[in-house]
CSV table of C-alpha atoms in Angstrom, one decimal:
chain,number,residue,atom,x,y,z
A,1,UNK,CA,-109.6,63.0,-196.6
A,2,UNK,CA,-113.2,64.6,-196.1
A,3,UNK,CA,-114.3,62.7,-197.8
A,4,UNK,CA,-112.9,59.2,-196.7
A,5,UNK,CA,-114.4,60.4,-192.9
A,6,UNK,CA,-117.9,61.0,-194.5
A,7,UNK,CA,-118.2,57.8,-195.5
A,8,UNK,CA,-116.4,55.9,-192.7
A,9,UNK,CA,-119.2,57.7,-190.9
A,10,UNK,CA,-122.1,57.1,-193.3
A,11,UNK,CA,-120.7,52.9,-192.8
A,12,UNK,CA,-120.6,53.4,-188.5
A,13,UNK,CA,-124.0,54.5,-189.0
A,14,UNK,CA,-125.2,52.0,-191.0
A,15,UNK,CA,-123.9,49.6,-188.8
A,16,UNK,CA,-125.2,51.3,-185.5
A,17,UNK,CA,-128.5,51.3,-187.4
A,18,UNK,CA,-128.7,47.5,-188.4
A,19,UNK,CA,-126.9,46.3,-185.1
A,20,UNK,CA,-130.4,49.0,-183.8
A,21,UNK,CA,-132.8,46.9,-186.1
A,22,UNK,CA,-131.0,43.3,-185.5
A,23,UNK,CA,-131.6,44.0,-181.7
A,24,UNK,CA,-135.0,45.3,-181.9
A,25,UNK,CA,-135.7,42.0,-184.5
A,26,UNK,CA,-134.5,39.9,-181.7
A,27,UNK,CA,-136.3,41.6,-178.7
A,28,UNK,CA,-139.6,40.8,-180.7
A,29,UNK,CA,-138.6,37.5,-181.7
A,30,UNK,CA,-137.1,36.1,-178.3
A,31,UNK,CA,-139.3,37.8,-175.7
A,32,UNK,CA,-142.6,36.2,-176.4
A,33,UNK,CA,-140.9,32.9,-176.8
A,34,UNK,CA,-139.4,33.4,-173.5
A,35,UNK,CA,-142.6,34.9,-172.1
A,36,UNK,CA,-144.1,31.3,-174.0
A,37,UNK,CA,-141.5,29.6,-172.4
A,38,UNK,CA,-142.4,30.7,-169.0
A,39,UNK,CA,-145.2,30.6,-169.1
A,40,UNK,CA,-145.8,27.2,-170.3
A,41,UNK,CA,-143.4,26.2,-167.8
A,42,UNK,CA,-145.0,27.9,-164.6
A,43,UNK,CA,-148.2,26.4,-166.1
A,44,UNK,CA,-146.9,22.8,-166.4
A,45,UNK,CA,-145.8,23.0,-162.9
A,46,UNK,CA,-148.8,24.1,-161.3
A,47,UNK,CA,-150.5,21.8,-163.2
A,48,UNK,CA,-148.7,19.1,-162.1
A,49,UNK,CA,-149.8,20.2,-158.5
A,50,UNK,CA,-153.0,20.6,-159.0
A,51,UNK,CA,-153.3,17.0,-160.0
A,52,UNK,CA,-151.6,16.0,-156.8
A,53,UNK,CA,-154.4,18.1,-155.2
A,54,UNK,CA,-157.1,16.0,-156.9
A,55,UNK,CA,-155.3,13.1,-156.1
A,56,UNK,CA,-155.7,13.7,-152.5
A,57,UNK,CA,-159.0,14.2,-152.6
A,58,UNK,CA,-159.1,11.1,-154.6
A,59,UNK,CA,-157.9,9.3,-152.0
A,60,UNK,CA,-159.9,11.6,-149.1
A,61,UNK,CA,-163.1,9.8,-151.2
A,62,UNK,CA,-162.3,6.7,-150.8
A,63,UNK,CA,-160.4,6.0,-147.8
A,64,UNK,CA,-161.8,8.9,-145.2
A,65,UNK,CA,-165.3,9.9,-146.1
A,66,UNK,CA,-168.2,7.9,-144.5
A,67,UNK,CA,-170.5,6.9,-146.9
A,68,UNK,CA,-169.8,10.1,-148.7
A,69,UNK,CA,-169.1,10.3,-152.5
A,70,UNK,CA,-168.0,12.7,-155.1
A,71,UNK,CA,-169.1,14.0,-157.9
A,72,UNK,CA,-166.4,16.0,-159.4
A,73,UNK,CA,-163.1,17.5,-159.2
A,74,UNK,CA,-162.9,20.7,-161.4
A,75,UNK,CA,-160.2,23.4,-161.5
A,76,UNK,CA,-162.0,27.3,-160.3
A,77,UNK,CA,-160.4,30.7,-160.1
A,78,UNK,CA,-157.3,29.8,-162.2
A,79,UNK,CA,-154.5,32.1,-162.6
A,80,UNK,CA,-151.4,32.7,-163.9
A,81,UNK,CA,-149.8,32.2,-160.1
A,82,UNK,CA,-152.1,29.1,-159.6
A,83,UNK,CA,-156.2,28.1,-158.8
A,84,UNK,CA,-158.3,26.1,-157.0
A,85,UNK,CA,-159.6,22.7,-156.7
A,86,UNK,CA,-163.0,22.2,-156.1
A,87,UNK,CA,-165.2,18.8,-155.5
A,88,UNK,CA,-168.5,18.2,-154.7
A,89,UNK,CA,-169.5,15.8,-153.0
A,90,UNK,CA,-172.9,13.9,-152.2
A,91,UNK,CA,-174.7,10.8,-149.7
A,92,UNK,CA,-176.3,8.4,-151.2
A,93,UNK,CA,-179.5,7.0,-148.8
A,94,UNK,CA,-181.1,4.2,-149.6
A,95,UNK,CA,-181.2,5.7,-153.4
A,96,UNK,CA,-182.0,9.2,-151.9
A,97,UNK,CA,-179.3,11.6,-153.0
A,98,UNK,CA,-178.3,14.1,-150.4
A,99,UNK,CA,-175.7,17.2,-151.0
A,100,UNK,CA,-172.8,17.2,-148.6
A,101,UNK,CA,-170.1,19.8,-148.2
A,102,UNK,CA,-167.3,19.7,-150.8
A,103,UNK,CA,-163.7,19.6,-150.7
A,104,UNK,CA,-161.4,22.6,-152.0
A,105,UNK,CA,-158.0,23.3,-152.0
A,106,UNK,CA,-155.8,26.0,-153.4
A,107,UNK,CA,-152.4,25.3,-155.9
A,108,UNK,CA,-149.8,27.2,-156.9
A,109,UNK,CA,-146.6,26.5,-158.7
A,110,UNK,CA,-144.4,25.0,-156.0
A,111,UNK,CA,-147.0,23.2,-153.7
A,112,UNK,CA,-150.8,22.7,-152.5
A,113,UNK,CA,-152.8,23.1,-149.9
A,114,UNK,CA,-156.4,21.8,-148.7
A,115,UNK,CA,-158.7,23.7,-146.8
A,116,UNK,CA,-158.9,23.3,-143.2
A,117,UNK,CA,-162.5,22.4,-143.5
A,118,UNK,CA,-161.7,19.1,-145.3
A,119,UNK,CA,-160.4,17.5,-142.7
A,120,UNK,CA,-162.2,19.6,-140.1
A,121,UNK,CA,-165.8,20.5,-141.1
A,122,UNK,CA,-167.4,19.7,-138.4
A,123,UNK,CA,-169.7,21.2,-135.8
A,124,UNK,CA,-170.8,19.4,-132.2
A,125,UNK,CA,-173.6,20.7,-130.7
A,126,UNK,CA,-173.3,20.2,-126.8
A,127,UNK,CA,-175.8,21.2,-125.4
A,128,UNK,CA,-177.8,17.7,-126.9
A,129,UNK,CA,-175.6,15.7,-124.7
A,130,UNK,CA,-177.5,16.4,-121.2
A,131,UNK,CA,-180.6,16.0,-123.3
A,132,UNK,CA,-179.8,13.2,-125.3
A,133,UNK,CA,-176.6,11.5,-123.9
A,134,UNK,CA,-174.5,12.1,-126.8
A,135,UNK,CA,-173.4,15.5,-128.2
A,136,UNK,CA,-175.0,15.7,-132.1
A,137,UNK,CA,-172.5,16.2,-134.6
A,138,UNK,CA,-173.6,18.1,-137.7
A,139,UNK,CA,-171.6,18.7,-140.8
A,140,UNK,CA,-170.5,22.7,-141.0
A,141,UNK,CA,-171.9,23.4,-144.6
A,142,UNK,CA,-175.1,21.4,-145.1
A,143,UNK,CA,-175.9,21.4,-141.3
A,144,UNK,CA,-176.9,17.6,-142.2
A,145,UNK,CA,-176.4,15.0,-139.0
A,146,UNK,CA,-173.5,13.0,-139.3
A,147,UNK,CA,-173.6,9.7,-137.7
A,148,UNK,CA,-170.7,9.0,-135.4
A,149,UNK,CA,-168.8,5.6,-134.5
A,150,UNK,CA,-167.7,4.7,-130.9
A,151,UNK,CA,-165.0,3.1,-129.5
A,152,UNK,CA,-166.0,0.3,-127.3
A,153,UNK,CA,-162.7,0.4,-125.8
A,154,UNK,CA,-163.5,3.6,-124.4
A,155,UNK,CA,-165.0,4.5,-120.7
A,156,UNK,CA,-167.9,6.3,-121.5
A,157,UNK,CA,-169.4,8.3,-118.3
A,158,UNK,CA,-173.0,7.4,-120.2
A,159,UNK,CA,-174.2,5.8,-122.6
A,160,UNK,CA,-177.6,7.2,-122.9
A,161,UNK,CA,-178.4,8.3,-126.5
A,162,UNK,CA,-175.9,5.6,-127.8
A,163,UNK,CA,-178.5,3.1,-129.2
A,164,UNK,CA,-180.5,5.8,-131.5
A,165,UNK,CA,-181.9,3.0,-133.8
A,166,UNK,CA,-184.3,1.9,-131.1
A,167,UNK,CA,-185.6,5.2,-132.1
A,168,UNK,CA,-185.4,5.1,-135.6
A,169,UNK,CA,-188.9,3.1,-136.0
A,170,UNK,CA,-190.6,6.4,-134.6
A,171,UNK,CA,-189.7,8.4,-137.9
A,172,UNK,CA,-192.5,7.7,-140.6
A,173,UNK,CA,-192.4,7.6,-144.5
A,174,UNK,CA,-188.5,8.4,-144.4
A,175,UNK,CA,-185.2,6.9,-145.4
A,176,UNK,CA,-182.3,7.1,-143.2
A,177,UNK,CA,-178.8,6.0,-142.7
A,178,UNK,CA,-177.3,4.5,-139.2
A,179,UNK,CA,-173.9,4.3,-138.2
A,180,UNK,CA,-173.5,0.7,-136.6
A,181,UNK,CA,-170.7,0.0,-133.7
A,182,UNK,CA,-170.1,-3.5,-133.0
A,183,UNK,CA,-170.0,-5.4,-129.9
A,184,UNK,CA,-166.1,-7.0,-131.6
A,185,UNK,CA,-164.6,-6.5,-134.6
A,186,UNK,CA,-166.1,-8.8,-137.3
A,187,UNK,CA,-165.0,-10.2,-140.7
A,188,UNK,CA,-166.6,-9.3,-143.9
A,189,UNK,CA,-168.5,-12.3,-144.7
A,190,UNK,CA,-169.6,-12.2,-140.9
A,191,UNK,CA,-171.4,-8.9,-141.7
A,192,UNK,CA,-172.5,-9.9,-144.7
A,193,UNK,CA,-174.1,-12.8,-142.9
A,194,UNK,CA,-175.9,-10.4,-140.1
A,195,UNK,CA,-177.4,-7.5,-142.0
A,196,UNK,CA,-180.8,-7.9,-143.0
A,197,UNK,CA,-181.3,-8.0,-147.2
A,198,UNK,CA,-183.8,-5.4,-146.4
A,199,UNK,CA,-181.4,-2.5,-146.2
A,200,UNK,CA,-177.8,-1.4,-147.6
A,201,UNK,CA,-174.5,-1.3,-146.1
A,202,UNK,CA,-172.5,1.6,-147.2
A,203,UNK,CA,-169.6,2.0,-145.7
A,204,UNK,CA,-167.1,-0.5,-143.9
A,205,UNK,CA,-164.9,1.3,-140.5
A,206,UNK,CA,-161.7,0.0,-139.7
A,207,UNK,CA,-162.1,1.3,-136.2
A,208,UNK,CA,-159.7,2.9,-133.5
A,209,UNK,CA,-156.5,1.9,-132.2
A,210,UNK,CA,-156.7,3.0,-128.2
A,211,UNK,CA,-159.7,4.0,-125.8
A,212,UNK,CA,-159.8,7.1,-127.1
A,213,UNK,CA,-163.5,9.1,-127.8
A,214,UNK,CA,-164.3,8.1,-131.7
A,215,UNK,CA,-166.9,10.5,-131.3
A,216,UNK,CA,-164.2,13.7,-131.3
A,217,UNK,CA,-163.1,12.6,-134.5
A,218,UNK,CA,-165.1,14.9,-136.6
A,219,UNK,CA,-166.0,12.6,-138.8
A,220,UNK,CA,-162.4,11.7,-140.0
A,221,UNK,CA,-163.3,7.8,-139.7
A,222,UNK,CA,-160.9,5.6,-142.0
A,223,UNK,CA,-163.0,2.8,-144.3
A,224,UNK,CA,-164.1,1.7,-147.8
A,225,UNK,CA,-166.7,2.5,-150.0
A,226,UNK,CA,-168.9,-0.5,-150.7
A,227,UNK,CA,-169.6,-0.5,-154.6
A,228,UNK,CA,-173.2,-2.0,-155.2
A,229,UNK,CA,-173.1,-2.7,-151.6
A,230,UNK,CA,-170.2,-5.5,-152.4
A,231,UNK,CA,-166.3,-5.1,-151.1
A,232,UNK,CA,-163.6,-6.9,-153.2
A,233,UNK,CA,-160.3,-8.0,-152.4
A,234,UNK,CA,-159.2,-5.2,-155.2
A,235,UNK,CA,-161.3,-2.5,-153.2
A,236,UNK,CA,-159.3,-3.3,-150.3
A,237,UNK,CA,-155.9,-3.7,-152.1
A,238,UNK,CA,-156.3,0.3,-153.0
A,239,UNK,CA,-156.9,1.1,-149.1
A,240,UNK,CA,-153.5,-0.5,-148.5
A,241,UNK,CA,-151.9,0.6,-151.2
A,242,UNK,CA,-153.8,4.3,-150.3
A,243,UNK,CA,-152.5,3.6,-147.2
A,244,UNK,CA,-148.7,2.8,-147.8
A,245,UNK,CA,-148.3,5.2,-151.1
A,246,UNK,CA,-150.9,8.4,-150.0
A,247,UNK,CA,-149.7,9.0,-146.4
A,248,UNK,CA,-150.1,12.7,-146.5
A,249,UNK,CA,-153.9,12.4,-147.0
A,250,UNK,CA,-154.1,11.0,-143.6
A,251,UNK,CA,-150.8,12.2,-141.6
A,252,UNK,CA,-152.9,15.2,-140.6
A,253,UNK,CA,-155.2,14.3,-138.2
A,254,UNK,CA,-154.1,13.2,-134.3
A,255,UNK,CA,-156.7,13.2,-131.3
A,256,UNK,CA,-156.5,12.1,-128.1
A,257,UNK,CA,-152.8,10.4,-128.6
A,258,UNK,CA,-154.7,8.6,-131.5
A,259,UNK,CA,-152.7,9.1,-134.8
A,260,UNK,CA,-154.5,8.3,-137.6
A,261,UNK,CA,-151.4,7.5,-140.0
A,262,UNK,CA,-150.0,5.4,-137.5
A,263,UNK,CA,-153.1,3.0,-137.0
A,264,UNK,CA,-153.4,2.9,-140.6
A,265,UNK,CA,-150.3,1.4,-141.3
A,266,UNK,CA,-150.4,-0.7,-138.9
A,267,UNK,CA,-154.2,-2.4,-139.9
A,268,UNK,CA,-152.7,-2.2,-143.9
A,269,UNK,CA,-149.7,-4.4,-142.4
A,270,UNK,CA,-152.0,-6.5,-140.4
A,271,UNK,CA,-154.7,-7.6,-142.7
A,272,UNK,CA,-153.5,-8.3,-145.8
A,273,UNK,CA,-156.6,-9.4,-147.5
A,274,UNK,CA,-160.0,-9.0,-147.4
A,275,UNK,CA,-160.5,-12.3,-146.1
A,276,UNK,CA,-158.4,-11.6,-143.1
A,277,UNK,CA,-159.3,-8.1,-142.3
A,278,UNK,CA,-162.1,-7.2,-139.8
A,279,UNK,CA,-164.0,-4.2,-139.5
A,280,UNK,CA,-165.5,-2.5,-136.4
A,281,UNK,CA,-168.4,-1.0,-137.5
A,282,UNK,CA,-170.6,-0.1,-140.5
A,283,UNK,CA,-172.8,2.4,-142.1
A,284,UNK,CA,-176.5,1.2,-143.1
A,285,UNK,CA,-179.5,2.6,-145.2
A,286,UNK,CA,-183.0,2.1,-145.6
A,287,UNK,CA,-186.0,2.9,-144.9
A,288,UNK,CA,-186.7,3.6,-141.2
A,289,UNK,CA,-189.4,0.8,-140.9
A,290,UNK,CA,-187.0,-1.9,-141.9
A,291,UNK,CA,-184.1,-0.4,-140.2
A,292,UNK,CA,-186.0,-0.6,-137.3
A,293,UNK,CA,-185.7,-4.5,-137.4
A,294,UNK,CA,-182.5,-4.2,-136.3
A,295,UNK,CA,-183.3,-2.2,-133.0
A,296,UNK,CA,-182.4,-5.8,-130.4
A,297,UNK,CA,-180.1,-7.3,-132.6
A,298,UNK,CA,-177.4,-8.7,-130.7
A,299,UNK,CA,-174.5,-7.8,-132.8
A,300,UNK,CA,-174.9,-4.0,-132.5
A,301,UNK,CA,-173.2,-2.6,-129.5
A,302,UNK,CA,-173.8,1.7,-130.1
A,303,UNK,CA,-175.7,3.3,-133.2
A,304,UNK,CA,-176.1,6.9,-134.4
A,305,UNK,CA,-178.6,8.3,-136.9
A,306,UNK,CA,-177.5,10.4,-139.4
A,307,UNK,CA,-179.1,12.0,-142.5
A,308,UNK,CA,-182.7,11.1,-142.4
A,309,UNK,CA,-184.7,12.2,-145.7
A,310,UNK,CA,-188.6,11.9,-146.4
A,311,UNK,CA,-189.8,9.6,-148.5
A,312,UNK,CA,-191.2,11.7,-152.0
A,313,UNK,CA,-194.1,9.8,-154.2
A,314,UNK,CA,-192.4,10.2,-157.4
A,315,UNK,CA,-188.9,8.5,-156.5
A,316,UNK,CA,-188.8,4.8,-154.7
A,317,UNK,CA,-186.1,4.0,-152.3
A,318,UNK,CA,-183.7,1.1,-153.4
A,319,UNK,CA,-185.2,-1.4,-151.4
């Protein structure tokens, strides 16, 4: 009988022992795959996020920055919880490259969000206005000048210091860009017609909706890139299709009971070619001396300088 317990209890404990191993087999085995598993999955997610973050600023390029470009879009400070989108961004004047602030936004596994600064970067010096008619805008990071729009809709108490490129002719040796305000909104092949081959135009503004200040809108104008100084009717096809598909790019910014998303729409249902749509103002390069040219031309209602860069022996301006 001793006996038969002994080795019933030799068996329980060979049993306890391998059901012991089996477990601690399985703990090794499963728990990195899970740990895999997870981690592979949280990974997946927030990169699918930080896609949509790049994507935004994507868009941000080409819809909402005034003859601004970018460079890049890289991933910075990545984590297992998430990271950080990062692109830098650069003018272009008259073949004269020109840092600009970038763009940067954070991810995570569920969502993402851009920095304030994107949309908001901004700083307005005030104190130019008694001096100059029109506060000077400067963007935050580079501290560059930004040229600013107006909207002649708007009642402006003065509009002293809104015609800057009667100035322009008085800088020397330098290259400079100059956002244009029309008298009425024009059609593409209009400006074409109007701007002097001496110089580039950059950058094509949709314009305002209402009589608000275009001034306040820190630099959050909505336009297209030109490409070679040419627009397409497949460049302006993506702004509507930006537009209708990309709304949360834009759906941030309201001023002055002007909503940004809400005049957007309503141009991209407007206009629906290039042929049709019209513009309210431009951005232009060059060099000052042919810019100046353009100091009594009829067309231009308001103009702001913005970056101005001297001219260097060893590089030659575009035209």
């Amino acid at each position: 009988m001793n006996d038969q317990t002994d080795k019933m209890k030799r068996v329980i404990r060979k049993l306890k022992i391998k059901r012991v191993l089996v477990t601690i087999c399985l703990i090794i085995i499963c728990v990195p795959l899970i740990l895999a598993l997870l981690y592979k999955t949280t990974q997946t997610l927030a990169g699918k996020q930080s896609w949509k973050l790049m994507e935004a600023f994507e868009v941000r390029s080409e819809i909402l920055a005034p003859n601004i470009q970018n460079s890049d879009n890289y991933l910075s400070s990545t984590s297992f919880w998430g990271g950080t989108v990062t692109s830098h961004r650069y003018k272009e004047i008259d073949g004269y490259r020109v840092p600009w602030s970038t763009l940067s936004g954070t991810y995570n596994w569920n969502n993402y969000q851009e920095d304030a600064l994107n949309s908001s970067g901004t700083d307005t010096d005030s104190t130019t206005k008694q001096i100059f008619g029109q506060a000077q805008v400067y963007d935050r990071k580079t501290q560059q000048k930004i040229p600013v729009f107006f909207n002649v809709k708007h009642h402006y108490q003065s509009t002293k210091g809104f015609y800057q490129i009667r100035q322009i002719g008085q800088v020397k040796n330098s290259v400079a860009e100059v956002a244009i305000t029309f008298n009425h909104p024009l059609t593409y092949q209009q400006i074409k017609k109007m701007v002097p081959q001496n110089v580039e135009t950059n950058w094509y503004w949709i314009g305002p909706s209402n009589q608000g200040d275009a001034t306040d809108f820190s630099n959050n104008y909505l336009g297209l890139q030109a490409h070679d100084e040419q627009l397409t009717n497949s460049d302006f096809q993506q702004l509507r299709q930006d537009i209708n598909h990309h709304a949360n790019s834009i759906s941030n910014f309201e001023i002055q009971h002007f909503s940004m998303l809400k005049y957007a729409k309503w141009y991209a249902k407007k206009y629906k070619t290039l042929k049709q749509a019209k513009f309210s103002g431009i951005i232009i390069s060059g060099q000052t001396k042919n810019l100046a040219e353009l100091k009594t031309a009829s067309w231009i209602k308001y103009s702001s300088i913005g970056t101005v860069v001297s001219l260097k022996p060893y590089q030659k301006p575009n035209k």
